[in-house]
Amino acid sequence: MKSFCKIASFFLIFFSYLAIHGQQYPFENLTTENGLPVTQVLSLFQNDDATLWIGTSNGGIALYDGSSFEYLTDKNGLPDNIIFDINKNKEGEILI
């Protein structure tokens, strides 16, 4: 029974340490108030230079570089402003 208590105490201390000192990731909410064109997001893709491509329900694509937005819509040549999927093929071309 003593060994069980020692093992249980070790794991309790170990996991408490991890919870306190675990890796923290920066997190930012992107909303229409700070630049997202619409509230409904249908797809996300991050390219090699860390730009986040956000496919929306009726706002086309919002490109977010970590500080500002750029927009691609049917006015820029997209066939539609509803973007269901964004991906990259083996050649490195971004597919919408």
Short mmCIF file of N, CA and C in Angstrom, two decimals:
data_model
loop_
_atom_site.label_atom_id
_atom_site.label_comp_id
_atom_site.label_asym_id
_atom_site.label_seq_id
_atom_site.Cartn_x
_atom_site.Cartn_y
_atom_site.Cartn_z
N MET A 1 0.82 -1.19 0.00
CA MET A 1 0.00 0.00 0.00
C MET A 1 0.86 1.26 0.00
N LYS A 2 2.02 1.20 0.71
CA LYS A 2 2.90 2.36 0.75
C LYS A 2 3.46 2.67 -0.63
N SER A 3 3.80 1.63 -1.38
CA SER A 3 4.35 1.87 -2.72
C SER A 3 3.29 2.48 -3.64
N PHE A 4 2.04 2.06 -3.49
CA PHE A 4 0.96 2.65 -4.29
C PHE A 4 0.83 4.14 -3.98
N CYS A 5 0.89 4.50 -2.70
CA CYS A 5 0.78 5.91 -2.31
C CYS A 5 1.95 6.72 -2.85
N LYS A 6 3.16 6.14 -2.86
CA LYS A 6 4.33 6.83 -3.39
C LYS A 6 4.18 7.06 -4.89
N ILE A 7 3.72 6.04 -5.61
CA ILE A 7 3.54 6.15 -7.06
C ILE A 7 2.44 7.16 -7.37
N ALA A 8 1.34 7.08 -6.65
CA ALA A 8 0.24 8.02 -6.87
C ALA A 8 0.68 9.45 -6.57
N SER A 9 1.47 9.64 -5.51
CA SER A 9 1.97 10.97 -5.17
C SER A 9 2.91 11.49 -6.26
N PHE A 10 3.77 10.61 -6.78
CA PHE A 10 4.69 11.01 -7.84
C PHE A 10 3.91 11.52 -9.06
N PHE A 11 2.91 10.74 -9.49
CA PHE A 11 2.15 11.13 -10.67
C PHE A 11 1.35 12.42 -10.41
N LEU A 12 0.83 12.59 -9.23
CA LEU A 12 0.11 13.80 -8.89
C LEU A 12 1.03 15.02 -8.98
N ILE A 13 2.22 14.91 -8.43
CA ILE A 13 3.19 16.01 -8.49
C ILE A 13 3.65 16.24 -9.92
N PHE A 14 3.93 15.16 -10.65
CA PHE A 14 4.40 15.27 -12.02
C PHE A 14 3.38 15.97 -12.91
N PHE A 15 2.12 15.54 -12.86
CA PHE A 15 1.09 16.13 -13.71
C PHE A 15 0.73 17.55 -13.26
N SER A 16 0.85 17.83 -11.98
CA SER A 16 0.65 19.20 -11.50
C SER A 16 1.72 20.11 -12.07
N TYR A 17 2.97 19.63 -12.10
CA TYR A 17 4.07 20.40 -12.67
C TYR A 17 3.81 20.67 -14.15
N LEU A 18 3.38 19.65 -14.88
CA LEU A 18 3.10 19.84 -16.31
C LEU A 18 1.97 20.85 -16.54
N ALA A 19 0.95 20.80 -15.70
CA ALA A 19 -0.17 21.72 -15.85
C ALA A 19 0.27 23.16 -15.60
N ILE A 20 1.17 23.34 -14.66
CA ILE A 20 1.64 24.69 -14.32
C ILE A 20 2.64 25.20 -15.34
N HIS A 21 3.54 24.34 -15.80
CA HIS A 21 4.63 24.75 -16.66
C HIS A 21 4.50 24.24 -18.10
N GLY A 22 3.30 23.90 -18.53
CA GLY A 22 3.09 23.41 -19.89
C GLY A 22 3.34 24.50 -20.90
N GLN A 23 3.55 24.12 -22.14
CA GLN A 23 3.83 25.07 -23.19
C GLN A 23 2.60 25.92 -23.46
N GLN A 24 2.80 27.21 -23.58
CA GLN A 24 1.73 28.16 -23.85
C GLN A 24 1.82 28.60 -25.31
N TYR A 25 0.69 28.65 -25.98
CA TYR A 25 0.63 29.09 -27.37
C TYR A 25 -0.13 30.41 -27.43
N PRO A 26 0.37 31.35 -28.22
CA PRO A 26 -0.40 32.61 -28.37
C PRO A 26 -1.69 32.32 -29.13
N PHE A 27 -2.74 32.96 -28.74
CA PHE A 27 -4.04 32.73 -29.35
C PHE A 27 -4.73 34.06 -29.58
N GLU A 28 -5.30 34.22 -30.76
CA GLU A 28 -6.00 35.45 -31.09
C GLU A 28 -7.32 35.10 -31.77
N ASN A 29 -8.39 35.70 -31.32
CA ASN A 29 -9.68 35.52 -31.98
C ASN A 29 -9.78 36.48 -33.15
N LEU A 30 -10.12 35.95 -34.29
CA LEU A 30 -10.33 36.79 -35.47
C LEU A 30 -11.83 36.92 -35.67
N THR A 31 -12.30 38.15 -35.72
CA THR A 31 -13.73 38.43 -35.86
C THR A 31 -13.94 39.48 -36.94
N THR A 32 -15.20 39.78 -37.21
CA THR A 32 -15.51 40.84 -38.16
C THR A 32 -15.08 42.20 -37.61
N GLU A 33 -14.96 42.31 -36.31
CA GLU A 33 -14.54 43.58 -35.70
C GLU A 33 -13.07 43.89 -35.99
N ASN A 34 -12.25 42.85 -36.18
CA ASN A 34 -10.83 43.12 -36.47
C ASN A 34 -10.42 42.71 -37.88
N GLY A 35 -11.41 42.51 -38.78
CA GLY A 35 -11.05 42.35 -40.18
C GLY A 35 -11.61 41.16 -40.93
N LEU A 36 -12.15 40.17 -40.26
CA LEU A 36 -12.73 39.02 -40.97
C LEU A 36 -13.96 39.50 -41.74
N PRO A 37 -14.11 39.14 -43.03
CA PRO A 37 -15.20 39.70 -43.83
C PRO A 37 -16.60 39.25 -43.41
N VAL A 38 -16.75 38.02 -42.95
CA VAL A 38 -18.04 37.49 -42.47
C VAL A 38 -17.77 36.61 -41.26
N THR A 39 -18.82 36.23 -40.55
CA THR A 39 -18.64 35.45 -39.32
C THR A 39 -18.48 33.95 -39.54
N GLN A 40 -18.96 33.42 -40.66
CA GLN A 40 -18.91 31.97 -40.87
C GLN A 40 -17.69 31.58 -41.69
N VAL A 41 -16.82 30.78 -41.07
CA VAL A 41 -15.61 30.27 -41.72
C VAL A 41 -15.84 28.83 -42.12
N LEU A 42 -15.54 28.50 -43.37
CA LEU A 42 -15.74 27.14 -43.88
C LEU A 42 -14.44 26.35 -44.02
N SER A 43 -13.31 27.05 -44.18
CA SER A 43 -12.05 26.33 -44.36
C SER A 43 -10.88 27.19 -43.92
N LEU A 44 -9.82 26.51 -43.49
CA LEU A 44 -8.58 27.16 -43.08
C LEU A 44 -7.41 26.45 -43.73
N PHE A 45 -6.41 27.24 -44.14
CA PHE A 45 -5.19 26.68 -44.70
C PHE A 45 -4.06 27.63 -44.35
N GLN A 46 -2.92 27.09 -43.93
CA GLN A 46 -1.75 27.91 -43.65
C GLN A 46 -0.66 27.53 -44.64
N ASN A 47 -0.17 28.51 -45.40
CA ASN A 47 0.86 28.21 -46.40
C ASN A 47 2.25 28.27 -45.78
N ASP A 48 3.27 28.07 -46.60
CA ASP A 48 4.64 27.94 -46.11
C ASP A 48 5.18 29.21 -45.45
N ASP A 49 4.66 30.37 -45.83
CA ASP A 49 5.14 31.61 -45.19
C ASP A 49 4.26 32.01 -44.01
N ALA A 50 3.44 31.08 -43.51
CA ALA A 50 2.60 31.23 -42.31
C ALA A 50 1.38 32.12 -42.52
N THR A 51 1.08 32.47 -43.77
CA THR A 51 -0.15 33.21 -44.02
C THR A 51 -1.34 32.27 -43.87
N LEU A 52 -2.33 32.72 -43.14
CA LEU A 52 -3.54 31.94 -42.92
C LEU A 52 -4.57 32.30 -43.99
N TRP A 53 -4.99 31.31 -44.76
CA TRP A 53 -6.02 31.48 -45.78
C TRP A 53 -7.34 31.06 -45.16
N ILE A 54 -8.29 31.96 -45.10
CA ILE A 54 -9.57 31.71 -44.44
C ILE A 54 -10.67 31.73 -45.50
N GLY A 55 -11.25 30.57 -45.78
CA GLY A 55 -12.36 30.47 -46.73
C GLY A 55 -13.66 30.72 -46.00
N THR A 56 -14.48 31.61 -46.52
CA THR A 56 -15.70 32.00 -45.81
C THR A 56 -16.96 31.60 -46.55
N SER A 57 -18.10 31.80 -45.88
CA SER A 57 -19.38 31.40 -46.44
C SER A 57 -19.90 32.35 -47.51
N ASN A 58 -19.48 33.59 -47.49
CA ASN A 58 -19.91 34.51 -48.54
C ASN A 58 -18.99 35.73 -48.64
N GLY A 59 -17.78 35.60 -48.13
CA GLY A 59 -16.84 36.72 -48.16
C GLY A 59 -15.59 36.42 -48.93
N GLY A 60 -15.58 35.31 -49.67
CA GLY A 60 -14.39 34.92 -50.42
C GLY A 60 -13.30 34.39 -49.51
N ILE A 61 -12.08 34.81 -49.75
CA ILE A 61 -10.93 34.36 -48.97
C ILE A 61 -10.32 35.57 -48.27
N ALA A 62 -10.07 35.41 -46.98
CA ALA A 62 -9.34 36.42 -46.23
C ALA A 62 -7.94 35.86 -45.97
N LEU A 63 -6.93 36.61 -46.35
CA LEU A 63 -5.54 36.23 -46.10
C LEU A 63 -5.06 37.00 -44.88
N TYR A 64 -4.61 36.28 -43.86
CA TYR A 64 -4.18 36.92 -42.62
C TYR A 64 -2.72 36.59 -42.37
N ASP A 65 -1.88 37.61 -42.29
CA ASP A 65 -0.44 37.42 -42.11
C ASP A 65 0.01 37.55 -40.66
N GLY A 66 -0.93 37.62 -39.75
CA GLY A 66 -0.61 37.77 -38.34
C GLY A 66 -0.84 39.17 -37.82
N SER A 67 -0.99 40.12 -38.75
CA SER A 67 -1.25 41.49 -38.31
C SER A 67 -2.31 42.21 -39.15
N SER A 68 -2.47 41.81 -40.41
CA SER A 68 -3.45 42.48 -41.25
C SER A 68 -4.09 41.50 -42.23
N PHE A 69 -5.23 41.91 -42.77
CA PHE A 69 -5.98 41.10 -43.72
C PHE A 69 -5.84 41.63 -45.15
N GLU A 70 -5.90 40.71 -46.09
CA GLU A 70 -6.04 41.01 -47.52
C GLU A 70 -7.19 40.13 -47.99
N TYR A 71 -7.97 40.58 -48.98
CA TYR A 71 -9.17 39.86 -49.37
C TYR A 71 -9.13 39.47 -50.85
N LEU A 72 -9.61 38.26 -51.12
CA LEU A 72 -9.81 37.78 -52.49
C LEU A 72 -11.29 37.44 -52.63
N THR A 73 -11.94 38.00 -53.64
CA THR A 73 -13.37 37.75 -53.84
C THR A 73 -13.63 37.50 -55.32
N ASP A 74 -14.90 37.38 -55.66
CA ASP A 74 -15.25 37.22 -57.07
C ASP A 74 -14.86 38.44 -57.89
N LYS A 75 -14.67 39.58 -57.23
CA LYS A 75 -14.21 40.79 -57.94
C LYS A 75 -12.73 40.67 -58.33
N ASN A 76 -11.97 39.78 -57.61
CA ASN A 76 -10.56 39.55 -57.92
C ASN A 76 -10.35 38.33 -58.81
N GLY A 77 -11.44 37.69 -59.24
CA GLY A 77 -11.31 36.55 -60.13
C GLY A 77 -11.75 35.22 -59.56
N LEU A 78 -12.15 35.16 -58.29
CA LEU A 78 -12.68 33.90 -57.76
C LEU A 78 -14.01 33.61 -58.45
N PRO A 79 -14.30 32.34 -58.73
CA PRO A 79 -15.57 32.01 -59.38
C PRO A 79 -16.78 32.24 -58.46
N ASP A 80 -16.54 32.21 -57.13
CA ASP A 80 -17.63 32.37 -56.16
C ASP A 80 -17.03 32.86 -54.84
N ASN A 81 -17.85 33.46 -54.00
CA ASN A 81 -17.39 33.92 -52.69
C ASN A 81 -17.60 32.90 -51.59
N ILE A 82 -18.13 31.75 -51.94
CA ILE A 82 -18.29 30.66 -50.97
C ILE A 82 -17.12 29.71 -51.18
N ILE A 83 -16.28 29.57 -50.16
CA ILE A 83 -15.05 28.78 -50.28
C ILE A 83 -15.12 27.61 -49.31
N PHE A 84 -15.32 26.42 -49.84
CA PHE A 84 -15.47 25.23 -49.01
C PHE A 84 -14.14 24.60 -48.61
N ASP A 85 -13.12 24.72 -49.47
CA ASP A 85 -11.86 24.02 -49.17
C ASP A 85 -10.69 24.76 -49.80
N ILE A 86 -9.59 24.81 -49.07
CA ILE A 86 -8.33 25.37 -49.57
C ILE A 86 -7.25 24.35 -49.24
N ASN A 87 -6.43 24.01 -50.23
CA ASN A 87 -5.39 23.00 -50.02
C ASN A 87 -4.22 23.28 -50.95
N LYS A 88 -3.18 22.47 -50.84
CA LYS A 88 -2.00 22.62 -51.68
C LYS A 88 -1.68 21.27 -52.31
N ASN A 89 -1.34 21.27 -53.60
CA ASN A 89 -0.97 20.02 -54.25
C ASN A 89 0.53 19.77 -54.14
N LYS A 90 1.01 18.67 -54.72
CA LYS A 90 2.42 18.28 -54.63
C LYS A 90 3.35 19.30 -55.28
N GLU A 91 2.85 20.04 -56.26
CA GLU A 91 3.66 21.05 -56.95
C GLU A 91 3.72 22.35 -56.17
N GLY A 92 2.97 22.45 -55.07
CA GLY A 92 2.97 23.67 -54.26
C GLY A 92 1.91 24.68 -54.66
N GLU A 93 1.05 24.32 -55.60
CA GLU A 93 -0.01 25.22 -56.02
C GLU A 93 -1.17 25.16 -55.03
N ILE A 94 -1.71 26.32 -54.71
CA ILE A 94 -2.85 26.36 -53.78
C ILE A 94 -4.12 26.12 -54.57
N LEU A 95 -4.91 25.17 -54.10
CA LEU A 95 -6.16 24.78 -54.77
C LEU A 95 -7.34 25.26 -53.96
N ILE A 96 -8.30 25.85 -54.66
CA ILE A 96 -9.51 26.36 -53.99
C ILE A 96 -10.71 25.63 -54.55
#
